[in-house]
Amino acid sequence: MGRGAYARQNGPVSYLDHAASTPVRAEAVAAMLPFLTERYGNPSGAHAMARDARNALDDARVILADALGCKPGEIVFTSGGTEADNAAVFSYTGRGAVVCSAIEHHAVLDPVHRVGGRVVGVRSSGVVDLDALRAALDESVALVSIMLANNEVGTIQPLSEVAEIVRAHAPQAVLHTDAVQAFPWLDVAALAEPADLVSISAHKFGGPKGVGVLVVRDGVDFEARQIGGGQERERRSGTQNVAGIVAMAEAARLTVDERKAVIDRVTPMRDRLADGLLQSVPGTVESADRARKVAGNCHLCFEGIESEALLFLLEKHDVMASAAASCASGAQDPSHVLAALGVPRDVAQGSLRLSLGVSTTDEDVDLALAVIPPAVARLRERGS
Ligand code: PLP
């Protein structure tokens, strides 16, 4: 509870927005600092300082390959999850149809919409409708993109079943998975194994913002959209963010090492939070099926209120949360994810995502449990 400069200036806060971003791990900061100061060579250069930076990238590639279950040469460094997702979808533009689920992050959904792709529905449990997926596939499909874990309601998607369906009904198609929200919680190396392309983003697991990975498995016919200097084996031109990449690798290593312990610690806290709110606030609906969610996700809808007003009150009482995805919070439109799950619009308007993570403590949960019920009651009294 209450870490960081914001807390030092403003008192303790309950940060329950880890799906939006996570605190950068101290070890990751320590790992990156030398590359922001004395070790500033360009990894594409030909001298000793360049080689030093290149070696750091190579080491990071090995660590990340281990964490992602791929070869070091299959790692393509990007500027984050959005770029990795966009690169995956746009690589197949003009080569056939693209297909994704209706609950993808906008970083996948918007490129798919732009190229006139097919969007497959989900069930109210928050899991992609496999029959609808089957029906959307045919010989013309070039790419299928199904996320491993959803960013809003936290549901884990059955990627191996998806892969089997793709192999049976669109054998020529490439399978991409957005594992951005999965990485802190799931063994991505094992679960994303059937995917040809895999996206992750460092700031969701204790690394800095603006750096991520797209795994492009050997033999996959990937066409780069960012061209120029030919870095990343011609798959993504541009001088690499060496400091960010080194920090990402350190954060990934820690995440994999500590994943089980973090899940064991966070799951009971998440359950106490969700059950506590369901019991103390009448007219609360839990979104999706909790048994299918990643450990850090608690997503609820409070009938008869608007999320925006709730978030404002919570912030005044030092609870930091989101309505939907972080990029959509503040927007008036109810989330496309809740709409796809069939949550009625008036219920979806009162949505709250509380996302726990490595830094969450019992005190964070206590504060949320103390603050949220009276805030909802106040808004209901006020009629907003
Ligand atoms: N995909 C998912 C599932 C996400 O949750 C996010 C971030 O919220 C992204 C992609 C985009 O990642 P980035 O913020 O690194 O661009």
CSV table of C-alpha atoms and ligand atoms in Angstrom, one decimal:
chain,number,residue,atom,x,y,z
A,1,MET,CA,0.0,0.0,0.0
A,2,GLY,CA,1.1,3.5,-0.8
A,3,ARG,CA,4.4,3.1,-2.6
A,4,GLY,CA,6.0,5.6,-4.9
A,5,ALA,CA,6.3,9.3,-5.3
A,6,TYR,CA,2.5,9.8,-5.6
A,7,ALA,CA,2.0,8.2,-2.2
A,8,ARG,CA,4.9,10.1,-0.6
A,9,GLN,CA,3.2,13.4,-1.7
A,10,ASN,CA,-0.4,12.4,-1.2
A,11,GLY,CA,-0.4,9.7,1.5
A,12,PRO,CA,-1.0,6.0,1.0
A,13,VAL,CA,-3.0,4.9,-1.9
A,14,SER,CA,-4.5,1.5,-2.8
A,15,TYR,CA,-3.3,0.9,-6.4
A,16,LEU,CA,-5.7,-1.6,-7.9
A,17,ASP,CA,-4.9,-0.9,-11.6
A,18,HIS,CA,-2.1,-3.4,-12.4
A,19,ALA,CA,-3.8,-4.4,-15.7
A,20,ALA,CA,-3.2,-0.8,-16.8
A,21,SER,CA,0.4,-0.7,-15.7
A,22,THR,CA,2.7,-2.0,-12.9
A,23,PRO,CA,5.4,-0.5,-10.8
A,24,VAL,CA,8.8,-1.0,-12.4
A,25,ARG,CA,10.7,-3.6,-10.4
A,26,ALA,CA,13.8,-2.1,-8.6
A,27,GLU,CA,15.9,-4.9,-10.1
A,28,ALA,CA,14.7,-3.8,-13.6
A,29,VAL,CA,15.6,-0.2,-12.9
A,30,ALA,CA,19.1,-1.2,-11.7
A,31,ALA,CA,19.6,-3.4,-14.8
A,32,MET,CA,18.7,-0.6,-17.2
A,33,LEU,CA,20.5,2.4,-15.6
A,34,PRO,CA,24.0,1.7,-17.0
A,35,PHE,CA,22.5,1.7,-20.5
A,36,LEU,CA,21.1,5.2,-19.9
A,37,THR,CA,24.4,6.4,-18.7
A,38,GLU,CA,27.8,5.0,-19.6
A,39,ARG,CA,26.9,2.0,-21.8
A,40,TYR,CA,25.3,4.0,-24.6
A,41,GLY,CA,26.6,2.3,-27.8
A,42,ASN,CA,24.4,1.6,-30.7
A,43,PRO,CA,23.9,-2.2,-31.0
A,44,SER,CA,24.2,-2.0,-34.8
A,45,GLY,CA,27.7,-0.4,-34.7
A,46,ALA,CA,31.1,-2.0,-35.2
A,47,HIS,CA,33.2,-1.0,-32.2
A,48,ALA,CA,33.6,-2.3,-28.7
A,49,MET,CA,30.8,0.0,-27.2
A,50,ALA,CA,28.4,-1.2,-29.9
A,51,ARG,CA,29.3,-4.8,-29.2
A,52,ASP,CA,28.7,-4.2,-25.5
A,53,ALA,CA,25.1,-3.0,-26.3
A,54,ARG,CA,24.6,-5.9,-28.8
A,55,ASN,CA,25.8,-8.4,-26.2
A,56,ALA,CA,23.2,-6.9,-23.7
A,57,LEU,CA,20.5,-7.4,-26.4
A,58,ASP,CA,21.6,-10.9,-27.0
A,59,ASP,CA,21.5,-11.8,-23.3
A,60,ALA,CA,18.0,-10.2,-23.0
A,61,ARG,CA,16.9,-12.3,-26.0
A,62,VAL,CA,18.0,-15.5,-24.4
A,63,ILE,CA,16.2,-14.7,-21.1
A,64,LEU,CA,13.0,-13.7,-23.0
A,65,ALA,CA,13.2,-16.7,-25.3
A,66,ASP,CA,13.3,-18.9,-22.2
A,67,ALA,CA,10.3,-17.1,-20.6
A,68,LEU,CA,8.3,-17.3,-23.9
A,69,GLY,CA,9.2,-20.8,-25.0
A,70,CYS,CA,10.8,-19.8,-28.3
A,71,LYS,CA,14.3,-19.5,-29.8
A,72,PRO,CA,16.3,-16.3,-29.2
A,73,GLY,CA,16.2,-15.6,-32.9
A,74,GLU,CA,12.4,-15.6,-32.9
A,75,ILE,CA,12.3,-12.6,-30.5
A,76,VAL,CA,11.5,-9.3,-32.2
A,77,PHE,CA,11.8,-6.3,-30.0
A,78,THR,CA,9.0,-3.7,-30.4
A,79,SER,CA,7.9,-0.5,-28.7
A,80,GLY,CA,5.2,-2.4,-26.7
A,81,GLY,CA,2.1,-4.4,-27.0
A,82,THR,CA,0.3,-2.1,-29.4
A,83,GLU,CA,3.1,-2.2,-32.0
A,84,ALA,CA,3.5,-6.0,-31.6
A,85,ASP,CA,-0.3,-6.5,-32.1
A,86,ASN,CA,-0.5,-4.1,-35.1
A,87,ALA,CA,2.6,-5.7,-36.7
A,88,ALA,CA,1.0,-9.1,-36.4
A,89,VAL,CA,-2.3,-8.1,-38.0
A,90,PHE,CA,-0.9,-5.7,-40.7
A,91,SER,CA,1.7,-8.3,-41.8
A,92,TYR,CA,-1.2,-10.3,-43.2
A,93,THR,CA,-3.1,-7.4,-44.8
A,94,GLY,CA,-3.7,-8.1,-48.5
A,95,ARG,CA,-2.9,-11.8,-48.1
A,96,GLY,CA,-6.3,-13.0,-47.1
A,97,ALA,CA,-9.0,-12.5,-44.5
A,98,VAL,CA,-8.1,-11.8,-40.9
A,99,VAL,CA,-10.2,-13.1,-37.9
A,100,CYS,CA,-10.2,-12.1,-34.3
A,101,SER,CA,-12.5,-12.3,-31.2
A,102,ALA,CA,-14.8,-9.6,-30.2
A,103,ILE,CA,-13.0,-9.1,-26.9
A,104,GLU,CA,-9.5,-8.4,-28.3
A,105,HIS,CA,-7.7,-5.3,-27.1
A,106,HIS,CA,-8.2,-2.3,-29.5
A,107,ALA,CA,-4.5,-2.9,-30.6
A,108,VAL,CA,-5.8,-6.0,-32.5
A,109,LEU,CA,-9.5,-5.1,-33.0
A,110,ASP,CA,-8.9,-1.8,-34.7
A,111,PRO,CA,-6.4,-3.1,-37.3
A,112,VAL,CA,-8.8,-6.0,-37.9
A,113,HIS,CA,-11.7,-3.6,-38.4
A,114,ARG,CA,-9.5,-1.4,-40.7
A,115,VAL,CA,-8.8,-4.3,-43.0
A,116,GLY,CA,-12.4,-5.4,-43.0
A,117,GLY,CA,-11.7,-8.6,-41.0
A,118,ARG,CA,-14.1,-11.0,-39.3
A,119,VAL,CA,-15.0,-10.7,-35.6
A,120,VAL,CA,-16.0,-13.7,-33.7
A,121,GLY,CA,-18.4,-13.6,-30.7
A,122,VAL,CA,-17.8,-14.8,-27.1
A,123,ARG,CA,-19.9,-16.5,-24.6
A,124,SER,CA,-21.2,-14.8,-21.4
A,125,SER,CA,-18.4,-16.7,-19.5
A,126,GLY,CA,-16.0,-14.5,-21.3
A,127,VAL,CA,-14.6,-17.2,-23.5
A,128,VAL,CA,-14.5,-17.2,-27.3
A,129,ASP,CA,-17.3,-19.0,-28.9
A,130,LEU,CA,-15.5,-21.9,-30.6
A,131,ASP,CA,-18.5,-22.8,-32.8
A,132,ALA,CA,-18.6,-19.2,-34.1
A,133,LEU,CA,-14.8,-19.4,-34.7
A,134,ARG,CA,-15.2,-22.6,-36.7
A,135,ALA,CA,-17.9,-20.9,-38.8
A,136,ALA,CA,-15.7,-17.9,-39.5
A,137,LEU,CA,-12.8,-19.9,-40.9
A,138,ASP,CA,-12.2,-21.0,-44.4
A,139,GLU,CA,-9.4,-21.3,-47.0
A,140,SER,CA,-9.3,-17.6,-47.5
A,141,VAL,CA,-8.2,-16.8,-43.9
A,142,ALA,CA,-4.5,-15.6,-43.6
A,143,LEU,CA,-4.4,-14.7,-39.9
A,144,VAL,CA,-6.4,-15.6,-36.7
A,145,SER,CA,-5.8,-13.5,-33.6
A,146,ILE,CA,-7.1,-14.7,-30.2
A,147,MET,CA,-5.8,-13.3,-27.0
A,148,LEU,CA,-4.5,-15.5,-24.2
A,149,ALA,CA,-6.1,-13.5,-21.4
A,150,ASN,CA,-8.5,-10.6,-21.6
A,151,ASN,CA,-7.5,-7.2,-20.3
A,152,GLU,CA,-10.9,-6.2,-18.9
A,153,VAL,CA,-12.6,-9.2,-17.4
A,154,GLY,CA,-9.4,-11.3,-17.2
A,155,THR,CA,-10.7,-14.5,-18.9
A,156,ILE,CA,-8.2,-17.0,-20.2
A,157,GLN,CA,-8.9,-18.2,-23.7
A,158,PRO,CA,-8.5,-21.9,-24.7
A,159,LEU,CA,-5.7,-21.4,-27.2
A,160,SER,CA,-4.9,-25.0,-27.8
A,161,GLU,CA,-8.5,-25.7,-28.8
A,162,VAL,CA,-8.4,-22.6,-31.0
A,163,ALA,CA,-5.2,-23.8,-32.6
A,164,GLU,CA,-6.8,-27.2,-33.4
A,165,ILE,CA,-9.8,-25.5,-35.0
A,166,VAL,CA,-7.6,-23.2,-37.0
A,167,ARG,CA,-5.5,-26.2,-38.2
A,168,ALA,CA,-8.7,-28.1,-39.2
A,169,HIS,CA,-10.6,-25.3,-40.9
A,170,ALA,CA,-7.9,-22.8,-42.1
A,171,PRO,CA,-4.7,-24.8,-42.2
A,172,GLN,CA,-2.9,-22.1,-44.1
A,173,ALA,CA,-3.7,-19.4,-41.5
A,174,VAL,CA,-1.1,-18.0,-39.1
A,175,LEU,CA,-2.2,-17.9,-35.4
A,176,HIS,CA,-1.4,-14.8,-33.3
A,177,THR,CA,-2.0,-14.5,-29.6
A,178,ASP,CA,-1.9,-11.3,-27.6
A,179,ALA,CA,-0.3,-12.5,-24.3
A,180,VAL,CA,0.1,-9.0,-22.9
A,181,GLN,CA,-2.2,-9.6,-19.9
A,182,ALA,CA,-1.4,-13.3,-19.6
A,183,PHE,CA,2.3,-13.0,-19.0
A,184,PRO,CA,2.2,-11.9,-15.3
A,185,TRP,CA,-0.1,-14.9,-14.5
A,186,LEU,CA,0.2,-17.7,-16.9
A,187,ASP,CA,2.9,-20.0,-18.2
A,188,VAL,CA,3.0,-18.3,-21.6
A,189,ALA,CA,5.9,-20.5,-22.8
A,190,ALA,CA,3.6,-23.5,-22.5
A,191,LEU,CA,0.2,-22.0,-23.3
A,192,ALA,CA,1.2,-19.9,-26.3
A,193,GLU,CA,3.2,-22.8,-27.8
A,194,PRO,CA,0.6,-23.4,-30.6
A,195,ALA,CA,0.7,-19.8,-31.7
A,196,ASP,CA,3.0,-18.6,-34.5
A,197,LEU,CA,3.1,-15.0,-33.3
A,198,VAL,CA,3.0,-13.9,-29.6
A,199,SER,CA,2.8,-10.3,-28.2
A,200,ILE,CA,3.9,-9.2,-24.8
A,201,SER,CA,4.5,-5.8,-23.2
A,202,ALA,CA,7.0,-5.0,-20.4
A,203,HIS,CA,5.0,-2.5,-18.4
A,204,LYS,CA,2.4,-5.1,-17.5
A,205,PHE,CA,4.9,-7.2,-15.6
A,206,GLY,CA,7.3,-4.8,-13.8
A,207,GLY,CA,9.2,-3.5,-16.8
A,208,PRO,CA,9.2,0.0,-18.3
A,209,LYS,CA,6.6,1.4,-20.7
A,210,GLY,CA,7.3,1.5,-24.4
A,211,VAL,CA,9.0,-1.8,-24.9
A,212,GLY,CA,7.7,-5.3,-25.8
A,213,VAL,CA,8.2,-8.4,-27.9
A,214,LEU,CA,6.6,-10.0,-30.9
A,215,VAL,CA,7.6,-13.6,-31.1
A,216,VAL,CA,7.8,-14.6,-34.8
A,217,ARG,CA,8.4,-18.3,-35.0
A,218,ASP,CA,10.9,-19.5,-37.6
A,219,GLY,CA,9.3,-20.4,-40.9
A,220,VAL,CA,6.3,-18.0,-40.4
A,221,ASP,CA,6.0,-15.8,-43.4
A,222,PHE,CA,6.0,-12.4,-41.6
A,223,GLU,CA,6.2,-9.2,-43.6
A,224,ALA,CA,7.7,-6.3,-41.8
A,225,ARG,CA,5.8,-3.0,-41.8
A,226,GLN,CA,8.5,-0.9,-40.1
A,227,ILE,CA,11.4,-0.9,-42.5
A,228,GLY,CA,14.7,0.9,-42.7
A,229,GLY,CA,17.9,-0.1,-41.0
A,230,GLY,CA,17.0,-3.8,-41.1
A,231,GLN,CA,17.4,-4.4,-37.3
A,232,GLU,CA,15.8,-7.5,-35.7
A,233,ARG,CA,16.6,-9.6,-38.7
A,234,GLU,CA,14.7,-7.3,-41.1
A,235,ARG,CA,11.5,-7.8,-39.1
A,236,ARG,CA,11.5,-4.5,-37.3
A,237,SER,CA,13.8,-1.7,-38.3
A,238,GLY,CA,14.8,1.0,-35.8
A,239,THR,CA,17.6,1.2,-33.2
A,240,GLN,CA,16.5,-0.9,-30.3
A,241,ASN,CA,15.6,0.5,-26.9
A,242,VAL,CA,18.6,-1.2,-25.2
A,243,ALA,CA,17.9,0.0,-21.7
A,244,GLY,CA,14.2,-0.8,-21.9
A,245,ILE,CA,14.9,-4.3,-23.3
A,246,VAL,CA,17.5,-5.1,-20.6
A,247,ALA,CA,14.9,-4.0,-18.0
A,248,MET,CA,12.2,-6.0,-19.6
A,249,ALA,CA,14.3,-9.2,-19.6
A,250,GLU,CA,15.1,-8.7,-15.9
A,251,ALA,CA,11.4,-8.2,-15.1
A,252,ALA,CA,10.4,-11.2,-17.2
A,253,ARG,CA,13.0,-13.4,-15.3
A,254,LEU,CA,11.6,-12.3,-12.0
A,255,THR,CA,8.0,-12.7,-13.1
A,256,VAL,CA,8.6,-16.3,-14.2
A,257,ASP,CA,10.6,-17.2,-11.0
A,258,GLU,CA,7.9,-15.7,-8.7
A,259,ARG,CA,4.8,-16.4,-10.7
A,260,LYS,CA,3.5,-19.2,-8.6
A,261,ALA,CA,4.2,-17.5,-5.3
A,262,VAL,CA,2.5,-14.3,-6.5
A,263,ILE,CA,-0.6,-16.2,-7.7
A,264,ASP,CA,-0.8,-18.1,-4.4
A,265,ARG,CA,-0.7,-14.7,-2.5
A,266,VAL,CA,-2.9,-12.7,-4.9
A,267,THR,CA,-5.8,-15.2,-5.5
A,268,PRO,CA,-7.1,-15.1,-1.9
A,269,MET,CA,-6.8,-11.3,-1.8
A,270,ARG,CA,-8.8,-11.1,-5.1
A,271,ASP,CA,-11.4,-13.5,-3.8
A,272,ARG,CA,-11.8,-11.5,-0.6
A,273,LEU,CA,-12.2,-8.3,-2.5
A,274,ALA,CA,-14.7,-9.7,-5.0
A,275,ASP,CA,-16.7,-11.7,-2.4
A,276,GLY,CA,-16.6,-8.8,0.0
A,277,LEU,CA,-18.1,-6.4,-2.5
A,278,LEU,CA,-20.6,-8.9,-3.8
A,279,GLN,CA,-21.8,-9.4,-0.2
A,280,SER,CA,-21.8,-5.8,1.0
A,281,VAL,CA,-23.1,-4.0,-2.1
A,282,PRO,CA,-26.6,-5.1,-3.3
A,283,GLY,CA,-27.1,-5.0,-7.0
A,284,THR,CA,-23.5,-6.1,-7.9
A,285,VAL,CA,-22.9,-8.4,-10.8
A,286,GLU,CA,-19.6,-10.1,-11.3
A,287,SER,CA,-18.5,-10.1,-14.9
A,288,ALA,CA,-17.5,-13.3,-16.6
A,289,ASP,CA,-16.7,-16.6,-14.9
A,290,ARG,CA,-14.2,-16.1,-12.0
A,291,ALA,CA,-12.9,-19.6,-12.4
A,292,ARG,CA,-11.7,-18.7,-15.9
A,293,LYS,CA,-9.9,-15.5,-14.9
A,294,VAL,CA,-6.3,-14.7,-14.2
A,295,ALA,CA,-5.6,-14.4,-10.5
A,296,GLY,CA,-5.3,-10.6,-10.4
A,297,ASN,CA,-8.6,-9.7,-12.1
A,298,CYS,CA,-11.7,-8.6,-10.2
A,299,HIS,CA,-14.4,-7.1,-12.4
A,300,LEU,CA,-17.8,-6.0,-11.2
A,301,CYS,CA,-20.8,-4.0,-12.4
A,302,PHE,CA,-22.8,-2.0,-9.9
A,303,GLU,CA,-26.3,-1.4,-11.0
A,304,GLY,CA,-27.7,2.1,-11.1
A,305,ILE,CA,-24.4,4.1,-11.1
A,306,GLU,CA,-21.9,5.3,-13.7
A,307,SER,CA,-18.3,4.2,-13.5
A,308,GLU,CA,-16.9,7.6,-14.2
A,309,ALA,CA,-18.6,9.1,-11.1
A,310,LEU,CA,-17.5,6.1,-9.0
A,311,LEU,CA,-13.8,6.3,-10.2
A,312,PHE,CA,-13.8,10.0,-9.2
A,313,LEU,CA,-15.1,9.2,-5.7
A,314,LEU,CA,-12.7,6.3,-5.3
A,315,GLU,CA,-9.7,8.5,-6.3
A,316,LYS,CA,-10.7,11.0,-3.7
A,317,HIS,CA,-10.4,8.2,-1.1
A,318,ASP,CA,-7.1,7.0,-2.5
A,319,VAL,CA,-8.3,3.9,-4.5
A,320,MET,CA,-6.9,3.8,-8.0
A,321,ALA,CA,-8.9,1.7,-10.4
A,322,SER,CA,-10.3,1.6,-13.9
A,323,ALA,CA,-13.8,1.3,-15.5
A,324,ALA,CA,-12.7,-0.8,-18.4
A,325,ALA,CA,-9.4,-1.0,-20.3
A,326,SER,CA,-7.2,1.9,-19.2
A,327,CYS,CA,-7.2,3.5,-22.6
A,328,ALA,CA,-11.0,3.5,-22.6
A,329,SER,CA,-11.6,4.7,-19.1
A,330,GLY,CA,-13.1,8.1,-19.1
A,331,ALA,CA,-14.8,7.4,-22.4
A,332,GLN,CA,-18.6,7.5,-22.2
A,333,ASP,CA,-19.2,4.4,-24.4
A,334,PRO,CA,-19.6,1.2,-22.5
A,335,SER,CA,-16.9,-1.3,-23.1
A,336,HIS,CA,-16.9,-3.5,-26.3
A,337,VAL,CA,-15.9,-6.4,-24.1
A,338,LEU,CA,-18.9,-6.2,-21.8
A,339,ALA,CA,-21.2,-5.7,-24.8
A,340,ALA,CA,-19.7,-8.8,-26.4
A,341,LEU,CA,-20.4,-10.8,-23.2
A,342,GLY,CA,-24.0,-9.7,-23.4
A,343,VAL,CA,-23.9,-7.5,-20.3
A,344,PRO,CA,-26.9,-5.0,-20.7
A,345,ARG,CA,-25.8,-1.5,-21.4
A,346,ASP,CA,-27.3,0.0,-18.2
A,347,VAL,CA,-25.4,-2.6,-16.1
A,348,ALA,CA,-22.1,-2.2,-18.1
A,349,GLN,CA,-22.3,1.6,-17.3
A,350,GLY,CA,-21.5,0.8,-13.7
A,351,SER,CA,-18.4,-1.3,-14.4
A,352,LEU,CA,-15.3,-1.4,-12.2
A,353,ARG,CA,-12.0,-3.2,-12.9
A,354,LEU,CA,-9.9,-3.8,-9.8
A,355,SER,CA,-6.6,-5.4,-10.9
A,356,LEU,CA,-4.2,-6.7,-8.3
A,357,GLY,CA,-0.5,-7.5,-8.8
A,358,VAL,CA,2.9,-8.2,-7.3
A,359,SER,CA,2.7,-5.1,-5.2
A,360,THR,CA,-0.8,-5.6,-3.8
A,361,THR,CA,-1.2,-6.0,0.0
A,362,ASP,CA,-4.0,-6.9,2.3
A,363,GLU,CA,-4.2,-3.2,3.3
A,364,ASP,CA,-5.0,-2.3,-0.4
A,365,VAL,CA,-7.9,-4.7,-0.3
A,366,ASP,CA,-9.0,-3.4,3.1
A,367,LEU,CA,-9.1,0.2,1.9
A,368,ALA,CA,-11.1,-0.8,-1.2
A,369,LEU,CA,-13.5,-2.8,0.8
A,370,ALA,CA,-14.0,0.2,3.2
A,371,VAL,CA,-14.4,2.8,0.5
A,372,ILE,CA,-16.3,1.2,-2.4
A,373,PRO,CA,-19.6,0.3,-0.7
A,374,PRO,CA,-20.4,3.8,0.7
A,375,ALA,CA,-19.3,5.3,-2.6
A,376,VAL,CA,-21.7,3.2,-4.5
A,377,ALA,CA,-24.5,3.9,-2.0
A,378,ARG,CA,-23.8,7.7,-2.2
A,379,LEU,CA,-24.0,7.6,-6.0
A,380,ARG,CA,-27.3,5.7,-5.9
A,381,GLU,CA,-28.7,8.2,-3.4
A,382,ARG,CA,-27.7,11.0,-5.7
A,383,GLY,CA,-29.2,9.1,-8.7
A,384,SER,CA,-26.1,9.0,-10.8
B,1,PLP,N1,-3.0,-5.9,-25.5
B,1,PLP,C1,-3.5,-6.0,-24.3
B,1,PLP,C2,-4.3,-7.2,-23.9
B,1,PLP,C3,-3.4,-4.9,-23.4
B,1,PLP,O1,-3.9,-5.0,-22.2
B,1,PLP,C4,-2.6,-3.8,-23.7
B,1,PLP,C5,-2.4,-2.7,-22.8
B,1,PLP,O2,-3.3,-2.3,-22.1
B,1,PLP,C6,-2.0,-3.8,-25.0
B,1,PLP,C7,-2.2,-4.8,-25.9
B,1,PLP,C8,-1.2,-2.6,-25.4
B,1,PLP,O3,0.1,-2.7,-24.9
B,1,PLP,P1,1.0,-1.3,-24.8
B,1,PLP,O4,0.4,-0.5,-23.7
B,1,PLP,O5,2.3,-1.9,-24.4
B,1,PLP,O6,0.9,-0.7,-26.1
